[in-house]
Amino acid sequence: MSENIDSILQENRQFPPSAEFAENARIGSPEQLEALYRQAEEDYEGFWMQLARDEMDWHTPFTTGLDSSNAPHYAWFTDGRINVSYNCIDRHLATKGNQTAIIFEGEPGDIETLTYRQLHDRVCQFANGLKKQGIKKGDRVVIYMPMTPEAVIAMQACARIGAIHSVVFGGFSAASLKDRIEDAGARMVITADGGNRGGKIVELKAATDEALGKGCASIEHVVVLKRTDHNVGIVEGRDIWWDDLVAGQASECEPEWVESEHPLFLLYTSGSTGKPKGIQHSTAGYLLNSIMTMKWVFDINDKDIFWCTADVGWITGHSYVAYGPLATGSTLLMYEGAPNVPDFGRFWKICQDHKVTIFYTAPTAIRALMKQGDDFPNAYDLSSLRLLGTVGEPINPEAWMWYHKTIGKERCPIVDTWWQTETGSHAIAPIPGATATKPGSCTRPLPGIAADVVDKDGNPITEPNQGGFLVIKKPWPSMLRTVWGDDKRYQDTYWGEFDNRYYVAGDSARKDADGYFWIMGRIDDVLNVSGHRLGTMEVESALVAHERVAEAAVVGRPDEVKGEAIFAYVVLRGPRPAGGVDEALTKELRNWVAKEIGPIAKPDDIRYADNLPKTRSGKIMRRLLRTIAKGEKITSDTSTLENEAILDQLQGKA
Ligand code: WTA
């Protein structure tokens, strides 16, 4: 691979687990971990089959493991029948009916707890309500909700009746919601009158109405949860209040026993083209890896209070809020709002008040909280914490050390978990009782996950610290099954690069001399802004949809807090603003993108030019734009540029 992905990061510190942690951990020694690796190595299919039998309750046991007959559309445990909601709830009732399943804290400070029994009843009532509205197995249901227990109840209820949910992050705009509803062909939207975030109300219902006003012909009903209790419009005949849907419904609902491969959900994510992909996950395979990673990576046990701060609109909020913690019979904490309400101590106060033991968040949040200084965390008792985790982007060693010292008091292992919407659950991550961690490395692939780094010909890179493509060489249970409605895009995107031999993650990585993986970034045109994936093309399409924009190119530049910031180069219809400055227009364009996609996609910088730099063959010179966005000196050859004079404009010098 080219020199520009060679890593400059050198980090040699190592942090083995403490003897105390290891002693109490499920996997408490490197030897135990090696034994698991060996099992997976010696009988790959059998390894996963055995776990699938041991860790999940089946209605109809399976006899087959991996089915490769339709590769690269792999299938697992195909002849079995199972239900995810049963495995997350019902099977714990006999022993844990009165144990707390969910602790919820709203942004205004309201607290609610649900036992497994109560959760069961509410999921069943809601599932029965869905059935009454005609929702059945295979129907798509879009969930556009705040982070309240009802979001999990809605997901679990869909799973219970075999409906396929597609959760849309509440921070996405009406336009994004509409695209996803239409691509999925959803029959129903489940939303709320609003959610509380940052001291304001997120107008989810208004955005739903706007989306439905512009299309979404497949939608028959909208279910509306009362959360904020402010006035929202209700469309007679179409809209149903949540409370009315569940009123009088029985608190028992026989689970729909679906095939292992029945789609549990779709989740849209960005790729290198403008259109988000509906990542389709299976039922049994997906659940299995959620369970195994809860046990291996989070070392979850019955005494834990597990808090993953991710919104259910992202994959992390699926595997480690809605499914994994419940499937392992744990107690999960959900928080509705922003980390800075009423101040930047909120997360630490929640950890203290609810005695959180495992805390899992994104590097961007850690950096933002670190910037606020140590007084906030130091004001709270964080002694309940025993394990910390990160996900979403590489964590810089400085933030890692702060997390380790100031939050974990040098006592809690940190699990840096690499995975993707597509992998369904952690793929490369430490085992906290067995792995010595290194700040900035996600360490080694989990047992049964054949991750590796290969060169452009697909050959494994054996020399340490050479960057290459991150691939997974064998199909694993929780991998995506396809892109909804677009098998070709699935095949091309994930398998095309190396002739269907490997799953290609789209990240570059290197392995050090100990075999530890260091993620170096994306190889496609995908940005990672605050741990959220955004396609540069998506932002570009949004910009050119504005009447004054003729052309746009979007790149990322490093940002201290967000990881990457969005840098947009814009060519206007009509003349370029004098001196390249038009603050009113810049503001308008930023708000425009927020409306088209969502506030997370707002460009941080916009620079106007008469033209974009293109090669003679008409390709936008993205590498050059990236160099300029970083404020670095241009060293590449610009002689092929059609119009060298625009370089000054792009650099903001003219
Ligand atoms: C990045 C999030 C470095 C990576 C679960 C991946 C990471 C993309 C890590 C997936 C990590 C995720 N270290 N990079 N620990 N975790 N990434 O689909 O580029 O939202 O491909 O899934 O995030 O983002 P997604």
XYZ file of C-alpha atoms and ligand atoms in Angstrom:
679
model
C 0.000 0.000 0.000
C 1.086 3.553 -0.499
C 3.351 5.373 1.878
C 0.575 7.644 3.097
C -0.922 4.964 5.263
C 2.342 4.117 6.914
C 1.806 4.615 10.562
C 3.612 7.260 12.524
C 2.212 6.028 15.783
C 4.701 4.384 18.113
C 3.292 3.206 21.372
C 5.144 0.709 23.507
C 3.401 0.857 26.867
C 1.618 -2.318 27.941
C -1.064 -2.772 30.573
C -1.678 -6.332 31.730
C -4.830 -6.975 33.756
C -4.423 -6.810 37.507
C -4.249 -10.108 39.364
C -7.499 -9.203 41.084
C -9.343 -8.579 37.835
C -7.973 -11.728 36.222
C -8.894 -13.847 39.213
C -12.541 -12.910 38.964
C -12.779 -12.877 35.177
C -14.529 -15.473 33.051
C -11.384 -15.811 30.948
C -8.635 -15.080 33.421
C -5.374 -16.098 31.791
C -3.599 -16.026 28.450
C -3.582 -19.854 28.549
C -7.348 -19.983 28.782
C -7.622 -17.624 25.854
C -5.125 -19.646 23.819
C -7.227 -22.734 24.435
C -10.218 -20.973 22.885
C -8.150 -19.924 19.883
C -7.041 -23.517 19.463
C -10.591 -24.844 19.573
C -11.703 -22.357 16.939
C -8.686 -23.208 14.826
C -9.058 -26.981 15.004
C -12.766 -27.141 14.239
C -14.030 -23.756 13.124
C -17.578 -24.750 12.317
C -17.872 -27.016 15.320
C -16.625 -24.253 17.594
C -19.472 -21.951 16.619
C -22.034 -24.768 16.533
C -21.198 -25.784 20.065
C -21.516 -22.200 21.313
C -24.796 -21.751 19.438
C -26.170 -24.837 21.219
C -24.859 -23.869 24.640
C -25.611 -20.163 24.657
C -29.058 -19.882 23.054
C -32.417 -21.539 23.583
C -33.796 -23.108 20.430
C -37.364 -23.971 19.531
C -36.129 -26.309 16.802
C -32.483 -27.337 17.187
C -30.278 -26.893 14.142
C -28.148 -29.599 12.577
C -26.122 -27.556 10.093
C -23.344 -25.086 10.867
C -22.042 -22.925 8.065
C -23.759 -23.069 4.687
C -21.566 -21.695 1.895
C -23.699 -22.869 -1.022
C -24.753 -19.338 -1.899
C -21.423 -17.628 -1.142
C -20.692 -14.863 -0.429
C -24.181 -14.902 1.057
C -23.215 -17.206 3.896
C -25.761 -18.739 6.223
C -25.503 -20.281 9.696
C -27.570 -22.835 11.609
C -30.148 -22.725 8.800
C -32.514 -25.509 9.810
C -32.997 -24.260 13.366
C -35.837 -22.092 14.624
C -35.407 -19.532 17.323
C -36.678 -16.208 18.637
C -34.432 -13.370 19.798
C -36.948 -11.800 22.171
C -37.488 -15.166 23.864
C -33.731 -15.500 24.323
C -33.409 -11.953 25.664
C -36.325 -12.084 28.066
C -38.431 -15.204 28.584
C -35.629 -17.595 29.293
C -34.507 -15.500 32.270
C -37.949 -15.233 33.857
C -37.751 -18.341 36.025
C -34.522 -17.274 37.704
C -34.400 -13.516 37.189
C -37.970 -12.327 36.862
C -37.490 -9.780 39.623
C -34.007 -8.712 38.627
C -33.698 -5.264 37.087
C -33.316 -5.489 33.325
C -33.273 -1.781 32.512
C -32.421 1.274 34.571
C -33.440 4.388 32.715
C -32.505 7.973 33.451
C -34.079 10.725 31.388
C -32.246 13.932 30.664
C -34.580 15.914 32.973
C -33.609 13.473 35.751
C -36.599 11.126 35.812
C -35.711 7.535 36.652
C -37.521 4.341 35.764
C -36.558 0.721 36.302
C -37.979 -2.366 34.673
C -37.539 -5.900 35.926
C -37.302 -8.754 33.463
C -40.915 -9.621 34.261
C -42.095 -6.066 33.636
C -40.069 -5.870 30.463
C -41.616 -9.126 29.312
C -45.123 -7.832 29.883
C -44.522 -4.550 28.148
C -42.847 -6.166 25.148
C -45.702 -8.645 24.821
C -48.373 -5.953 25.053
C -46.660 -3.857 22.460
C -46.119 -6.900 20.216
C -49.805 -7.718 20.467
C -50.587 -4.104 19.594
C -48.400 -4.346 16.504
C -50.159 -7.524 15.457
C -53.520 -5.838 15.867
C -52.383 -3.211 13.383
C -51.620 -6.003 10.932
C -47.856 -6.113 11.372
C -46.580 -9.627 10.721
C -43.430 -11.610 10.123
C -41.190 -10.032 7.490
C -42.851 -6.594 7.533
C -40.469 -3.671 7.949
C -41.013 -1.289 10.830
C -39.022 1.919 11.163
C -38.174 3.026 14.700
C -37.356 6.727 15.158
C -37.257 7.169 18.892
C -35.514 8.880 21.768
C -33.253 6.782 24.045
C -35.992 5.565 26.363
C -36.871 2.002 27.369
C -39.663 2.116 24.789
C -37.048 2.118 22.023
C -35.805 -1.241 23.311
C -39.363 -2.438 23.876
C -40.242 -1.585 20.270
C -37.178 -3.429 18.944
C -37.823 -6.462 21.129
C -41.506 -6.494 20.146
C -40.606 -6.526 16.456
C -38.178 -9.370 17.093
C -40.874 -11.208 18.995
C -43.280 -11.271 16.061
C -40.642 -11.603 13.328
C -41.091 -8.069 11.980
C -37.855 -6.557 10.665
C -36.985 -3.307 12.394
C -34.922 -0.528 10.962
C -33.933 1.987 13.595
C -33.201 5.473 12.295
C -31.050 7.630 14.584
C -33.152 10.431 16.076
C -30.514 12.954 15.008
C -31.178 12.252 11.344
C -33.362 14.676 9.432
C -36.767 14.168 7.831
C -35.089 13.731 4.452
C -32.835 10.937 5.736
C -35.783 9.310 7.463
C -37.792 9.366 4.246
C -34.985 7.750 2.218
C -34.680 4.938 4.719
C -38.421 4.347 4.996
C -38.700 4.168 1.240
C -35.695 1.934 0.700
C -36.965 -0.486 3.349
C -40.579 -0.313 2.139
C -41.686 0.030 5.755
C -45.331 -0.309 6.767
C -45.066 1.487 10.076
C -43.078 4.159 11.864
C -42.736 4.073 15.640
C -41.762 7.481 17.001
C -42.384 9.857 19.898
C -43.762 13.335 20.362
C -40.152 14.221 21.089
C -37.049 13.363 23.049
C -34.980 15.422 25.487
C -31.505 16.286 24.368
C -29.265 19.190 25.263
C -32.064 20.858 27.222
C -34.232 20.988 24.108
C -36.932 18.837 22.601
C -35.958 16.814 19.548
C -38.983 17.104 17.290
C -39.231 13.511 16.151
C -42.912 13.578 15.347
C -42.652 16.777 13.314
C -39.788 15.244 11.310
C -41.843 12.086 10.774
C -44.763 14.141 9.490
C -42.448 16.013 7.168
C -40.965 12.769 5.824
C -44.365 11.221 5.294
C -45.636 14.388 3.657
C -43.044 13.959 0.941
C -43.603 10.316 0.047
C -43.290 7.099 2.057
C -46.393 5.625 0.419
C -45.779 2.252 2.076
C -46.473 3.623 5.576
C -49.887 2.748 6.956
C -49.566 3.721 10.606
C -47.455 5.866 12.887
C -47.228 4.912 16.555
C -46.442 7.875 18.814
C -44.989 7.601 22.296
C -45.747 10.450 24.675
C -42.397 11.439 26.098
C -42.201 15.210 26.221
C -45.937 15.794 26.306
C -45.882 18.938 24.228
C -48.318 19.541 21.427
C -47.813 17.605 18.206
C -50.058 17.171 15.202
C -51.963 13.894 14.986
C -53.213 12.572 11.668
C -56.551 10.856 12.214
C -56.652 7.286 11.021
C -52.887 7.117 10.515
C -51.425 7.996 13.908
C -51.929 5.974 17.074
C -50.702 6.900 20.548
C -48.448 4.247 22.074
C -50.699 4.073 25.129
C -53.750 3.408 22.990
C -51.926 0.711 21.044
C -51.118 -1.265 24.185
C -54.357 -0.546 26.071
C -56.143 -3.789 26.862
C -53.467 -5.947 25.216
C -52.516 -9.221 26.883
C -49.143 -9.443 28.596
C -48.406 -12.755 26.938
C -47.461 -13.084 23.300
C -46.242 -16.365 21.874
C -42.940 -15.689 20.113
C -42.809 -16.229 16.365
C -40.282 -19.022 15.928
C -38.358 -17.839 12.912
C -35.643 -19.502 10.860
C -32.083 -18.726 11.976
C -31.527 -16.687 8.842
C -34.715 -14.644 9.120
C -33.642 -10.966 9.027
C -33.724 -9.510 12.529
C -33.125 -5.972 11.389
C -31.834 -3.569 8.774
C -29.575 -0.742 9.776
C -28.598 1.899 7.267
C -24.993 2.970 7.131
C -22.823 5.108 4.914
C -20.696 3.794 2.120
C -18.624 5.421 -0.548
C -21.616 6.258 -2.741
C -24.329 8.775 -1.912
C -26.955 6.208 -0.981
C -26.838 4.614 2.493
C -26.853 0.821 2.543
C -29.436 -1.187 4.439
C -27.179 -3.623 6.267
C -29.202 -6.795 6.776
C -28.550 -8.956 9.818
C -29.709 -12.461 10.624
C -31.415 -13.744 13.739
C -29.407 -16.592 15.304
C -25.906 -15.773 14.108
C -26.305 -12.137 15.073
C -27.487 -12.976 18.554
C -24.767 -15.552 19.136
C -21.908 -13.108 18.668
C -23.655 -10.448 20.749
C -23.791 -12.952 23.572
C -20.229 -14.203 23.166
C -18.761 -10.710 23.084
C -20.755 -9.649 26.150
C -19.140 -12.593 27.918
C -15.655 -12.521 26.432
C -14.995 -8.811 25.997
C -17.214 -7.287 28.674
C -16.809 -10.238 31.037
C -20.414 -9.587 32.024
C -21.825 -11.145 35.181
C -24.999 -10.933 37.216
C -23.730 -8.210 39.509
C -22.805 -5.843 36.729
C -24.563 -2.629 35.860
C -23.698 -2.228 32.215
C -23.816 1.157 30.510
C -23.190 1.572 26.822
C -23.748 5.231 25.949
C -24.541 4.597 22.271
C -27.914 5.529 20.837
C -30.066 2.673 19.555
C -29.814 4.351 16.149
C -26.328 2.883 15.723
C -25.144 -0.710 15.642
C -23.551 -0.290 19.061
C -26.981 0.514 20.462
C -28.331 -2.664 18.870
C -25.735 -5.173 20.006
C -24.843 -3.597 23.356
C -28.079 -1.916 24.422
C -31.098 -3.644 22.914
C -29.857 -7.224 22.562
C -26.526 -8.344 24.061
C -27.052 -7.197 27.664
C -30.558 -8.691 27.821
C -29.558 -11.928 26.112
C -26.988 -12.418 28.868
C -29.545 -11.612 31.568
C -27.709 -8.498 32.706
C -28.791 -5.116 34.012
C -28.396 -2.359 31.497
C -28.487 1.362 31.984
C -29.970 3.750 29.447
C -29.567 7.510 29.492
C -31.676 9.698 27.267
C -29.712 12.877 26.874
C -26.519 14.786 26.279
C -23.336 14.426 28.369
C -23.282 18.116 29.317
C -26.710 18.583 30.871
C -26.713 20.235 33.328
C -22.899 20.113 33.097
C -20.041 17.891 31.964
C -20.247 15.863 35.139
C -23.478 14.142 34.075
C -21.924 10.860 32.890
C -19.876 10.550 36.058
C -22.846 11.377 38.216
C -24.829 8.632 36.500
C -21.965 6.177 37.066
C -21.945 7.096 40.734
C -25.713 7.182 41.306
C -26.441 3.868 39.609
C -23.182 2.154 40.571
C -22.243 1.439 36.990
C -19.610 -1.299 36.757
C -18.946 -1.411 33.006
C -18.851 1.798 30.995
C -18.612 1.753 27.194
C -18.365 4.903 25.089
C -16.697 6.487 22.056
C -13.268 8.152 21.897
C -14.897 11.381 20.740
C -16.887 11.504 23.996
C -13.783 10.709 26.016
C -11.863 13.525 24.330
C -14.721 15.976 24.798
C -14.985 15.078 28.489
C -11.210 15.143 28.940
C -11.143 18.704 27.621
C -13.351 19.763 30.522
C -10.653 18.897 33.014
C -10.491 16.482 35.940
C -12.717 18.378 38.349
C -15.905 16.903 36.928
C -14.948 13.223 37.260
C -13.125 13.879 40.535
C -16.307 15.228 42.075
C -17.962 11.799 41.862
C -17.392 8.393 43.355
C -16.368 6.176 40.456
C -15.309 3.224 42.575
C -18.073 0.965 41.227
C -16.407 0.905 37.793
C -14.432 -2.233 37.012
C -14.148 -2.221 33.217
C -14.065 0.494 30.546
C -14.559 0.230 26.811
C -14.290 2.283 23.641
C -15.630 1.930 20.130
C -16.055 3.770 16.880
C -12.659 5.103 15.933
C -9.046 4.762 16.916
C -8.426 6.197 20.368
C -5.362 8.370 20.669
C -2.987 7.302 23.450
C -3.440 10.593 25.317
C -7.190 10.073 25.640
C -6.596 6.404 26.504
C -4.276 7.371 29.353
C -6.742 9.919 30.684
C -9.536 7.333 30.581
C -7.247 4.856 32.313
C -6.091 7.203 35.079
C -8.860 9.701 35.711
C -11.876 7.463 35.130
C -10.527 3.967 35.718
C -8.122 5.037 38.512
C -5.563 2.706 36.929
C -7.694 -0.160 38.153
C -10.023 -0.902 35.240
C -8.901 -2.627 32.058
C -9.847 -0.776 28.871
C -11.305 -2.794 26.018
C -10.789 -0.992 22.701
C -13.240 -2.808 20.462
C -12.929 -2.779 16.681
C -16.002 -3.706 14.731
C -18.547 -2.347 12.275
C -22.237 -2.211 11.519
C -21.460 -5.041 9.130
C -19.655 -7.309 11.590
C -22.605 -7.185 13.994
C -20.441 -7.364 17.100
C -16.858 -6.969 18.297
C -14.365 -8.611 15.968
C -10.990 -7.428 17.276
C -10.802 -6.642 20.976
C -8.956 -7.487 24.181
C -10.167 -10.138 26.599
C -9.877 -8.035 29.750
C -8.705 -10.764 32.111
C -6.156 -12.177 29.693
C -4.885 -9.566 27.256
C -2.241 -6.965 28.059
C -3.549 -3.829 26.397
C -1.598 -1.129 24.553
C -3.056 2.387 24.301
C -4.426 2.848 20.789
C -4.542 -0.809 19.766
C -7.665 -2.972 19.629
C -5.255 -5.872 20.260
C -6.102 -9.239 18.692
C -9.006 -10.830 16.812
C -11.499 -12.673 18.987
C -11.559 -16.472 18.937
C -13.319 -17.626 15.776
C -12.789 -14.334 13.946
C -10.192 -14.783 11.211
C -9.122 -11.147 10.856
C -5.858 -10.357 9.109
C -3.995 -7.639 7.236
C -3.242 -8.275 3.557
C -1.496 -6.423 0.741
C -3.134 -5.272 -2.473
C -2.844 -8.748 -3.971
C -4.504 -10.295 -0.973
C -1.355 -11.818 0.481
C -1.018 -11.703 4.268
C 1.502 -9.113 5.390
C 3.910 -10.892 7.674
C 6.375 -8.104 8.287
C 5.407 -6.128 11.406
C 3.987 -2.620 11.147
C 3.343 -2.680 7.412
C -0.048 -1.179 6.616
C -2.557 -3.061 4.496
C -6.204 -3.989 4.043
C -8.071 -5.277 7.058
C -9.923 -8.429 6.014
C -11.761 -11.310 7.656
C -10.934 -14.575 6.004
C -13.758 -16.809 7.138
C -17.485 -16.135 7.415
C -18.578 -15.696 11.031
C -22.068 -15.985 12.539
C -22.908 -12.289 13.063
C -21.683 -10.990 9.731
C -24.102 -9.033 7.556
C -26.048 -11.173 5.104
C -26.546 -8.664 2.313
C -27.425 -5.063 1.531
C -31.204 -4.838 1.585
C -32.505 -5.131 -1.956
C -29.045 -4.919 -3.484
C -27.099 -8.183 -3.494
C -24.716 -6.834 -6.080
C -23.690 -3.924 -3.919
C -23.065 -6.371 -1.071
C -20.896 -8.571 -3.267
C -18.986 -5.694 -4.834
C -18.426 -3.698 -1.665
C -17.404 -6.439 0.710
C -16.107 -9.266 -1.449
C -15.118 -7.764 -4.780
C -11.620 -6.607 -3.889
C -10.084 -10.078 -3.559
C -12.270 -12.267 -5.789
C -14.673 -13.321 -3.067
C -11.891 -14.753 -0.951
C -12.172 -12.391 2.004
C -14.576 -10.004 3.634
C -13.047 -6.557 3.121
C -13.740 -4.196 5.990
C -12.796 -0.950 4.259
C -10.238 -0.076 6.942
C -6.487 -0.085 6.714
C -4.522 -1.557 9.575
C -1.130 -2.827 10.626
C -0.036 -5.565 12.973
C 2.867 -5.025 15.327
C 5.497 -7.579 16.285
C 3.159 -9.032 18.946
C 0.377 -9.504 16.412
C -1.617 -6.594 17.829
C -3.823 -4.724 15.349
C -3.644 -0.954 14.943
C -6.450 0.545 12.882
C -5.172 3.292 10.627
C -8.364 4.634 9.039
C -10.742 4.089 6.158
C -9.565 3.262 2.671
C -12.761 4.432 1.007
C -14.471 7.803 0.946
C -16.012 7.394 4.338
C -15.506 9.909 7.122
C -15.549 9.087 10.793
C -17.041 12.101 12.515
C -17.472 11.662 16.253
C -17.457 7.917 15.736
C -20.226 8.102 13.155
C -19.765 7.010 9.608
C -20.611 9.486 6.911
C -19.992 9.068 3.207
C -18.289 12.067 1.623
C -20.637 11.512 -1.318
C -23.676 11.876 0.912
C -22.542 15.284 2.084
C -21.607 16.257 -1.471
C -25.032 15.232 -2.795
C -26.697 17.250 -0.068
C -24.621 20.315 -0.948
C -25.296 20.172 -4.670
C -28.994 19.801 -3.959
C -28.872 23.438 -2.823
C -29.892 25.806 -5.602
C -26.757 27.918 -5.396
C -24.260 25.044 -5.468
C -22.898 23.715 -8.739
C -20.285 21.304 -7.474
C -18.885 20.148 -4.174
C -16.069 17.971 -2.872
C -15.927 16.866 0.722
C -12.942 15.508 2.632
C -12.063 14.955 6.253
C -9.465 16.774 8.271
C -8.218 15.664 11.682
C -10.095 17.203 14.579
C -9.052 17.086 18.205
C -12.458 16.168 19.577
C -14.463 14.736 16.702
C -11.699 12.615 15.195
C -12.490 13.950 11.776
C -14.112 17.219 10.809
C -15.919 17.807 7.520
C -14.221 20.105 5.036
C -16.240 21.087 1.969
C -15.002 22.741 -1.199
C -17.849 24.380 -3.043
C -18.233 25.780 -6.545
C -21.238 28.055 -6.819
C -23.575 28.633 -9.696
C -22.643 32.169 -10.562
C -19.659 34.093 -9.269
C -17.491 33.121 -6.338
C -17.972 35.395 -3.301
C -15.480 38.260 -3.174
C -12.331 37.091 -1.433
C -13.913 33.678 -0.970
C -15.940 34.850 2.021
C -19.723 34.855 2.353
C -20.627 34.125 5.926
C -24.380 34.236 5.387
C -24.178 31.669 2.607
C -21.804 29.470 4.589
C -24.266 29.436 7.451
C -27.113 28.675 5.083
C -25.250 25.786 3.484
C -24.321 24.293 6.835
C -27.926 24.418 7.981
C -29.012 23.035 4.653
C -26.845 19.947 5.104
C -28.153 19.554 8.649
C -31.658 19.505 7.217
C -30.799 17.155 4.370
C -28.888 14.618 6.456
C -28.735 15.649 10.094
C -26.704 17.992 12.313
C -23.787 15.518 12.513
C -23.146 16.042 8.789
C -22.776 19.854 8.966
C -19.530 20.873 7.253
C -17.091 22.490 9.688
C -15.356 24.413 6.950
C -16.596 25.552 3.581
C -14.243 27.015 1.034
C -15.394 28.525 -2.246
C -13.482 28.128 -5.484
C -14.124 28.809 -9.157
C -13.324 25.186 -9.888
C -12.369 21.973 -8.179
C -8.909 20.583 -8.814
C -9.225 17.840 -11.396
C -6.885 15.668 -13.329
C -6.993 15.882 -17.110
C -9.288 12.876 -17.102
C -11.721 14.816 -14.935
C -11.149 13.089 -11.599
C -11.293 15.276 -8.511
C -7.899 15.262 -6.847
C -9.046 14.252 -3.407
C -5.630 13.639 -1.992
C -4.714 17.219 -2.814
C -7.909 18.459 -1.177
C -7.105 16.471 1.934
C -3.627 17.967 2.102
C -5.073 21.462 1.831
C -7.748 20.739 4.437
C -5.056 19.671 6.872
C -3.218 22.917 6.183
C -0.191 20.937 5.039
C 2.259 21.938 2.378
C 1.423 20.691 -1.094
C 4.161 18.373 -2.217
C 2.307 16.354 -4.812
C 2.562 17.104 -8.484
C -0.074 19.656 -9.449
C 1.091 20.123 -13.008
C -1.765 18.025 -14.350
C -4.223 20.494 -12.861
C -6.347 22.152 -15.486
C -6.266 25.446 -13.674
C -3.388 25.835 -11.265
C -4.577 29.280 -10.215
C -7.433 27.833 -8.162
C -4.923 26.389 -5.704
C -4.746 29.754 -3.957
C -8.531 29.888 -3.690
C -8.687 26.385 -2.246
C -6.044 27.313 0.298
C -8.021 30.372 1.309
C -5.295 32.696 0.125
C -7.269 34.505 -2.530
C -14.193 2.520 12.848
C -19.162 1.053 14.812
C -10.551 2.054 15.324
C -13.645 1.732 11.678
C -19.127 -0.157 15.737
C -14.848 0.917 11.231
C -12.768 1.792 14.788
C -15.976 1.890 11.458
C -12.999 1.112 16.008
C -17.292 1.213 11.678
C -11.894 0.951 16.902
C -14.855 1.203 14.889
N -10.696 1.442 16.502
N -11.561 2.251 14.452
N -12.013 0.369 18.092
N -14.303 0.769 16.043
N -13.945 1.838 14.126
O -20.269 0.836 11.256
O -13.240 2.610 10.659
O -20.515 2.835 12.784
O -14.786 0.501 9.886
O -19.606 0.652 13.579
O -15.592 2.624 12.622
O -18.285 2.134 12.043
P -19.754 1.652 12.385
